[in-house]
Amino acid sequence: MESRYKSSAELKAIAKEHMFNKYGTAIGAMVIVSMITMFVSFFSSIFIDTKTIAGIILNLLISFVISVFTGLFTSGQRYFYLKISCGRPITISDIFYGFKLFPNKAVLIQLYLSICIYVSMLPMTLMSYMVTLNPKNSLYMLLYSLAMILYGVVTVILSLVYSQAFFLLHDFPNYSAKELLAMSRQLMKGSKGRLFYLNVSFFPLLLLGLLSCGIAYLWLVPYMNATASEFFLDLIQNNNQQQ
């Protein structure tokens, strides 16, 4: 059977419909998770001197560990929005579901992603330090710019290729973390451009959100997450039809 993927506009419309009367719970869940992660990040780095190499390395290590454990919240977030997409009742406590459903797999998935991201970040961090020491050195500025581009490209590619891994964890909980990552890679073959376009289509709203000093993001971020969930379900449905 020939695949028929929903357009970005259709996915957004479905997400809006499913989010009706659920924004209050979604905003509450988002605020709680944001406060927890911000508090942990701030408290863990407040006593670190990032002007020294040792301080930079220590800060990176702490940041890396924190990023790995955010996989638990990412897993809960995916579960939360899948319930919305499937028309099931939600509660704020759903955001912590990642701590209940195979938390080891969620951590392993995020560990792989964090390693890739932080390895690509190392050249940028090193060049940033060198620029700080030699602000008038044009070579360091050039290398820093190139390192930033490398980091940005790697981050975008990873976010597209492995975007479905945490969704898949809730559909295929018996799969290993390695299998879930591989399945995400397989699912996203031929669909990375569609997801990239879908993400880019939110840029105008993100820019408008700046005019509200970020307050509009309280509604926009849940809307974007719900749309991502609809993208996953559409992807799975078409994949099943192909098979």
Short mmCIF file of C-alpha atoms in Angstrom, two decimals:
data_model
loop_
_atom_site.label_atom_id
_atom_site.label_comp_id
_atom_site.label_asym_id
_atom_site.label_seq_id
_atom_site.Cartn_x
_atom_site.Cartn_y
_atom_site.Cartn_z
CA MET A 1 0.00 0.00 0.00
CA GLU A 2 1.32 3.44 -0.92
CA SER A 3 2.25 5.67 1.98
CA ARG A 4 0.38 8.90 2.53
CA TYR A 5 2.08 11.03 5.15
CA LYS A 6 0.13 13.88 6.69
CA SER A 7 1.35 17.38 5.87
CA SER A 8 2.78 19.72 8.51
CA ALA A 9 -0.46 21.71 8.46
CA GLU A 10 -2.52 18.56 9.03
CA LEU A 11 -0.31 17.41 11.90
CA LYS A 12 -0.56 20.83 13.55
CA ALA A 13 -4.35 20.89 13.15
CA ILE A 14 -4.69 17.44 14.76
CA ALA A 15 -2.35 18.50 17.58
CA LYS A 16 -4.46 21.60 18.24
CA GLU A 17 -7.61 19.50 18.36
CA HIS A 18 -6.11 16.98 20.79
CA MET A 19 -4.64 19.74 22.99
CA PHE A 20 -8.04 21.37 23.53
CA ASN A 21 -8.67 21.79 27.28
CA LYS A 22 -5.31 20.19 28.07
CA TYR A 23 -2.99 23.19 28.00
CA GLY A 24 -3.33 23.82 31.73
CA THR A 25 -2.02 20.37 32.63
CA ALA A 26 0.67 20.50 29.93
CA ILE A 27 1.91 23.90 31.11
CA GLY A 28 1.98 22.75 34.72
CA ALA A 29 4.02 19.67 33.81
CA MET A 30 6.44 21.72 31.70
CA VAL A 31 6.98 24.30 34.45
CA ILE A 32 7.68 21.62 37.06
CA VAL A 33 10.26 19.84 34.90
CA SER A 34 11.89 23.14 33.91
CA MET A 35 12.19 24.23 37.53
CA ILE A 36 13.73 20.91 38.56
CA THR A 37 16.32 20.87 35.77
CA MET A 38 17.15 24.57 36.19
CA PHE A 39 17.60 24.19 39.95
CA VAL A 40 19.85 21.15 39.58
CA SER A 41 21.94 22.83 36.88
CA PHE A 42 22.28 26.08 38.82
CA PHE A 43 23.05 24.45 42.17
CA SER A 44 25.64 22.09 40.67
CA SER A 45 27.57 24.83 38.87
CA ILE A 46 27.30 27.79 41.25
CA PHE A 47 30.59 27.00 42.99
CA ILE A 48 32.58 26.25 39.82
CA ASP A 49 35.06 28.76 38.39
CA THR A 50 34.59 28.45 34.62
CA LYS A 51 37.49 30.79 33.93
CA THR A 52 40.00 27.98 34.44
CA ILE A 53 40.53 24.85 32.36
CA ALA A 54 39.83 22.64 35.38
CA GLY A 55 36.64 24.56 36.06
CA ILE A 56 35.51 24.28 32.43
CA ILE A 57 36.14 20.52 32.40
CA LEU A 58 34.35 20.02 35.72
CA ASN A 59 31.42 22.10 34.52
CA LEU A 60 31.20 20.06 31.32
CA LEU A 61 31.27 16.80 33.26
CA ILE A 62 28.50 17.91 35.60
CA SER A 63 26.47 19.24 32.68
CA PHE A 64 26.98 15.92 30.87
CA VAL A 65 25.74 13.88 33.84
CA ILE A 66 22.69 16.11 34.20
CA SER A 67 21.93 15.84 30.47
CA VAL A 68 22.05 12.04 30.67
CA PHE A 69 19.47 11.92 33.45
CA THR A 70 17.18 14.34 31.60
CA GLY A 71 16.41 11.28 29.47
CA LEU A 72 14.06 10.22 32.27
CA PHE A 73 12.04 13.42 31.85
CA THR A 74 12.18 13.17 28.05
CA SER A 75 10.73 9.67 28.29
CA GLY A 76 7.96 10.93 30.58
CA GLN A 77 7.28 13.82 28.25
CA ARG A 78 6.87 11.49 25.27
CA TYR A 79 4.50 9.31 27.30
CA PHE A 80 2.51 12.40 28.36
CA TYR A 81 1.97 13.62 24.79
CA LEU A 82 1.31 10.15 23.37
CA LYS A 83 -1.58 9.90 25.83
CA ILE A 84 -2.88 13.22 24.54
CA SER A 85 -2.58 12.09 20.92
CA CYS A 86 -4.42 8.86 21.74
CA GLY A 87 -7.23 10.71 23.52
CA ARG A 88 -6.41 9.32 26.95
CA PRO A 89 -6.78 11.35 30.18
CA ILE A 90 -3.59 12.94 31.48
CA THR A 91 -2.21 14.10 34.81
CA ILE A 92 0.89 16.10 35.70
CA SER A 93 2.36 12.99 37.32
CA ASP A 94 2.57 11.38 33.86
CA ILE A 95 5.64 13.49 33.18
CA PHE A 96 7.50 11.33 35.72
CA TYR A 97 6.52 8.08 34.00
CA GLY A 98 10.06 7.79 32.63
CA PHE A 99 11.19 6.95 36.16
CA LYS A 100 8.83 3.95 36.15
CA LEU A 101 9.05 2.50 32.63
CA PHE A 102 12.51 1.04 32.06
CA PRO A 103 14.44 4.07 33.34
CA ASN A 104 17.70 2.29 32.53
CA LYS A 105 16.80 2.27 28.82
CA ALA A 106 15.85 5.95 28.87
CA VAL A 107 19.19 6.78 30.49
CA LEU A 108 21.10 4.63 27.98
CA ILE A 109 19.37 6.30 25.02
CA GLN A 110 20.18 9.73 26.39
CA LEU A 111 23.72 8.63 27.26
CA TYR A 112 24.41 7.78 23.61
CA LEU A 113 22.94 11.09 22.42
CA SER A 114 24.79 13.11 25.08
CA ILE A 115 28.13 11.49 24.23
CA CYS A 116 27.72 12.41 20.56
CA ILE A 117 26.66 15.98 21.38
CA TYR A 118 29.35 16.64 23.99
CA VAL A 119 32.12 15.20 21.81
CA SER A 120 31.07 17.60 19.05
CA MET A 121 30.98 20.39 21.65
CA LEU A 122 34.57 19.92 22.84
CA PRO A 123 36.24 21.80 19.94
CA MET A 124 33.85 24.73 20.45
CA THR A 125 34.52 24.78 24.20
CA LEU A 126 38.28 24.68 23.67
CA MET A 127 38.20 27.45 21.06
CA SER A 128 35.93 29.54 23.29
CA TYR A 129 38.56 29.33 26.02
CA MET A 130 41.34 30.25 23.57
CA VAL A 131 39.35 33.23 22.30
CA THR A 132 38.90 34.40 25.89
CA LEU A 133 42.67 34.31 26.37
CA ASN A 134 43.42 35.82 22.94
CA PRO A 135 40.43 38.01 21.99
CA LYS A 136 42.30 39.69 19.10
CA ASN A 137 43.53 36.48 17.47
CA SER A 138 41.60 36.10 14.18
CA LEU A 139 42.65 32.44 13.74
CA TYR A 140 41.07 31.44 17.02
CA MET A 141 37.93 33.36 16.09
CA LEU A 142 37.75 31.48 12.78
CA LEU A 143 38.29 28.12 14.44
CA TYR A 144 35.68 28.96 17.06
CA SER A 145 33.16 29.81 14.31
CA LEU A 146 33.88 26.54 12.50
CA ALA A 147 33.55 24.61 15.76
CA MET A 148 30.16 26.25 16.39
CA ILE A 149 28.97 25.21 12.93
CA LEU A 150 30.15 21.64 13.53
CA TYR A 151 28.32 21.51 16.83
CA GLY A 152 25.15 22.90 15.27
CA VAL A 153 25.19 20.44 12.37
CA VAL A 154 25.78 17.43 14.63
CA THR A 155 23.02 18.52 17.01
CA VAL A 156 20.48 18.97 14.21
CA ILE A 157 21.32 15.64 12.59
CA LEU A 158 21.09 13.77 15.90
CA SER A 159 17.81 15.46 16.80
CA LEU A 160 16.30 14.28 13.51
CA VAL A 161 17.74 10.77 13.25
CA TYR A 162 16.99 9.78 16.84
CA SER A 163 13.88 11.90 17.35
CA GLN A 164 11.62 8.85 17.64
CA ALA A 165 13.68 6.78 20.10
CA PHE A 166 11.82 7.84 23.25
CA PHE A 167 8.43 7.53 21.54
CA LEU A 168 9.39 4.00 20.48
CA LEU A 169 10.35 3.14 24.06
CA HIS A 170 6.67 3.40 25.00
CA ASP A 171 5.46 1.44 21.97
CA PHE A 172 8.15 -1.25 22.18
CA PRO A 173 9.20 -1.39 25.86
CA ASN A 174 10.75 -4.85 25.45
CA TYR A 175 13.33 -3.59 22.96
CA SER A 176 16.80 -2.69 24.15
CA ALA A 177 18.10 0.87 24.01
CA LYS A 178 20.35 -0.10 21.10
CA GLU A 179 17.40 -1.57 19.19
CA LEU A 180 15.27 1.52 19.85
CA LEU A 181 18.00 3.80 18.51
CA ALA A 182 18.39 1.59 15.44
CA MET A 183 14.62 1.56 14.89
CA SER A 184 14.53 5.35 15.08
CA ARG A 185 17.27 5.55 12.45
CA GLN A 186 15.30 3.17 10.22
CA LEU A 187 12.00 4.99 10.69
CA MET A 188 13.53 8.36 9.89
CA LYS A 189 15.00 7.26 6.56
CA GLY A 190 13.33 9.50 4.00
CA SER A 191 11.51 11.46 6.72
CA LYS A 192 14.26 13.66 8.14
CA GLY A 193 13.42 16.43 5.67
CA ARG A 194 9.74 16.33 6.62
CA LEU A 195 10.54 16.61 10.32
CA PHE A 196 13.06 19.36 9.68
CA TYR A 197 10.45 21.33 7.71
CA LEU A 198 7.89 20.74 10.48
CA ASN A 199 10.29 22.12 13.09
CA VAL A 200 11.26 25.10 10.94
CA SER A 201 7.58 25.93 10.40
CA PHE A 202 7.37 26.88 14.08
CA PHE A 203 10.10 29.53 13.78
CA PRO A 204 7.69 32.43 13.07
CA LEU A 205 5.74 31.56 16.22
CA LEU A 206 8.96 31.23 18.20
CA LEU A 207 10.04 34.69 17.06
CA LEU A 208 6.65 36.14 17.93
CA GLY A 209 6.95 34.47 21.33
CA LEU A 210 9.98 36.66 22.04
CA LEU A 211 7.71 39.70 21.88
CA SER A 212 5.83 38.34 24.89
CA CYS A 213 9.09 37.98 26.83
CA GLY A 214 8.77 34.22 26.46
CA ILE A 215 5.36 33.94 28.13
CA ALA A 216 3.78 32.64 24.92
CA TYR A 217 6.18 29.70 25.02
CA LEU A 218 4.07 28.27 27.85
CA TRP A 219 1.46 27.48 25.18
CA LEU A 220 3.75 27.12 22.19
CA VAL A 221 6.08 24.43 23.57
CA PRO A 222 3.22 22.03 24.50
CA TYR A 223 1.73 22.64 21.05
CA MET A 224 5.07 21.76 19.43
CA ASN A 225 5.44 18.64 21.60
CA ALA A 226 1.91 17.51 20.72
CA THR A 227 2.69 17.99 17.02
CA ALA A 228 5.86 15.90 17.41
CA SER A 229 3.72 13.13 18.92
CA GLU A 230 1.34 13.30 15.95
CA PHE A 231 4.33 13.06 13.62
CA PHE A 232 5.43 9.86 15.35
CA LEU A 233 2.00 8.23 15.12
CA ASP A 234 1.75 9.17 11.45
CA LEU A 235 5.23 7.75 10.86
CA ILE A 236 4.36 4.46 12.59
CA GLN A 237 1.06 4.13 10.72
CA ASN A 238 2.71 4.60 7.34
CA ASN A 239 5.53 2.25 8.27
CA ASN A 240 3.01 -0.47 9.17
CA GLN A 241 1.22 0.04 5.84
CA GLN A 242 4.47 -0.35 3.95
CA GLN A 243 5.19 -3.62 5.70
#
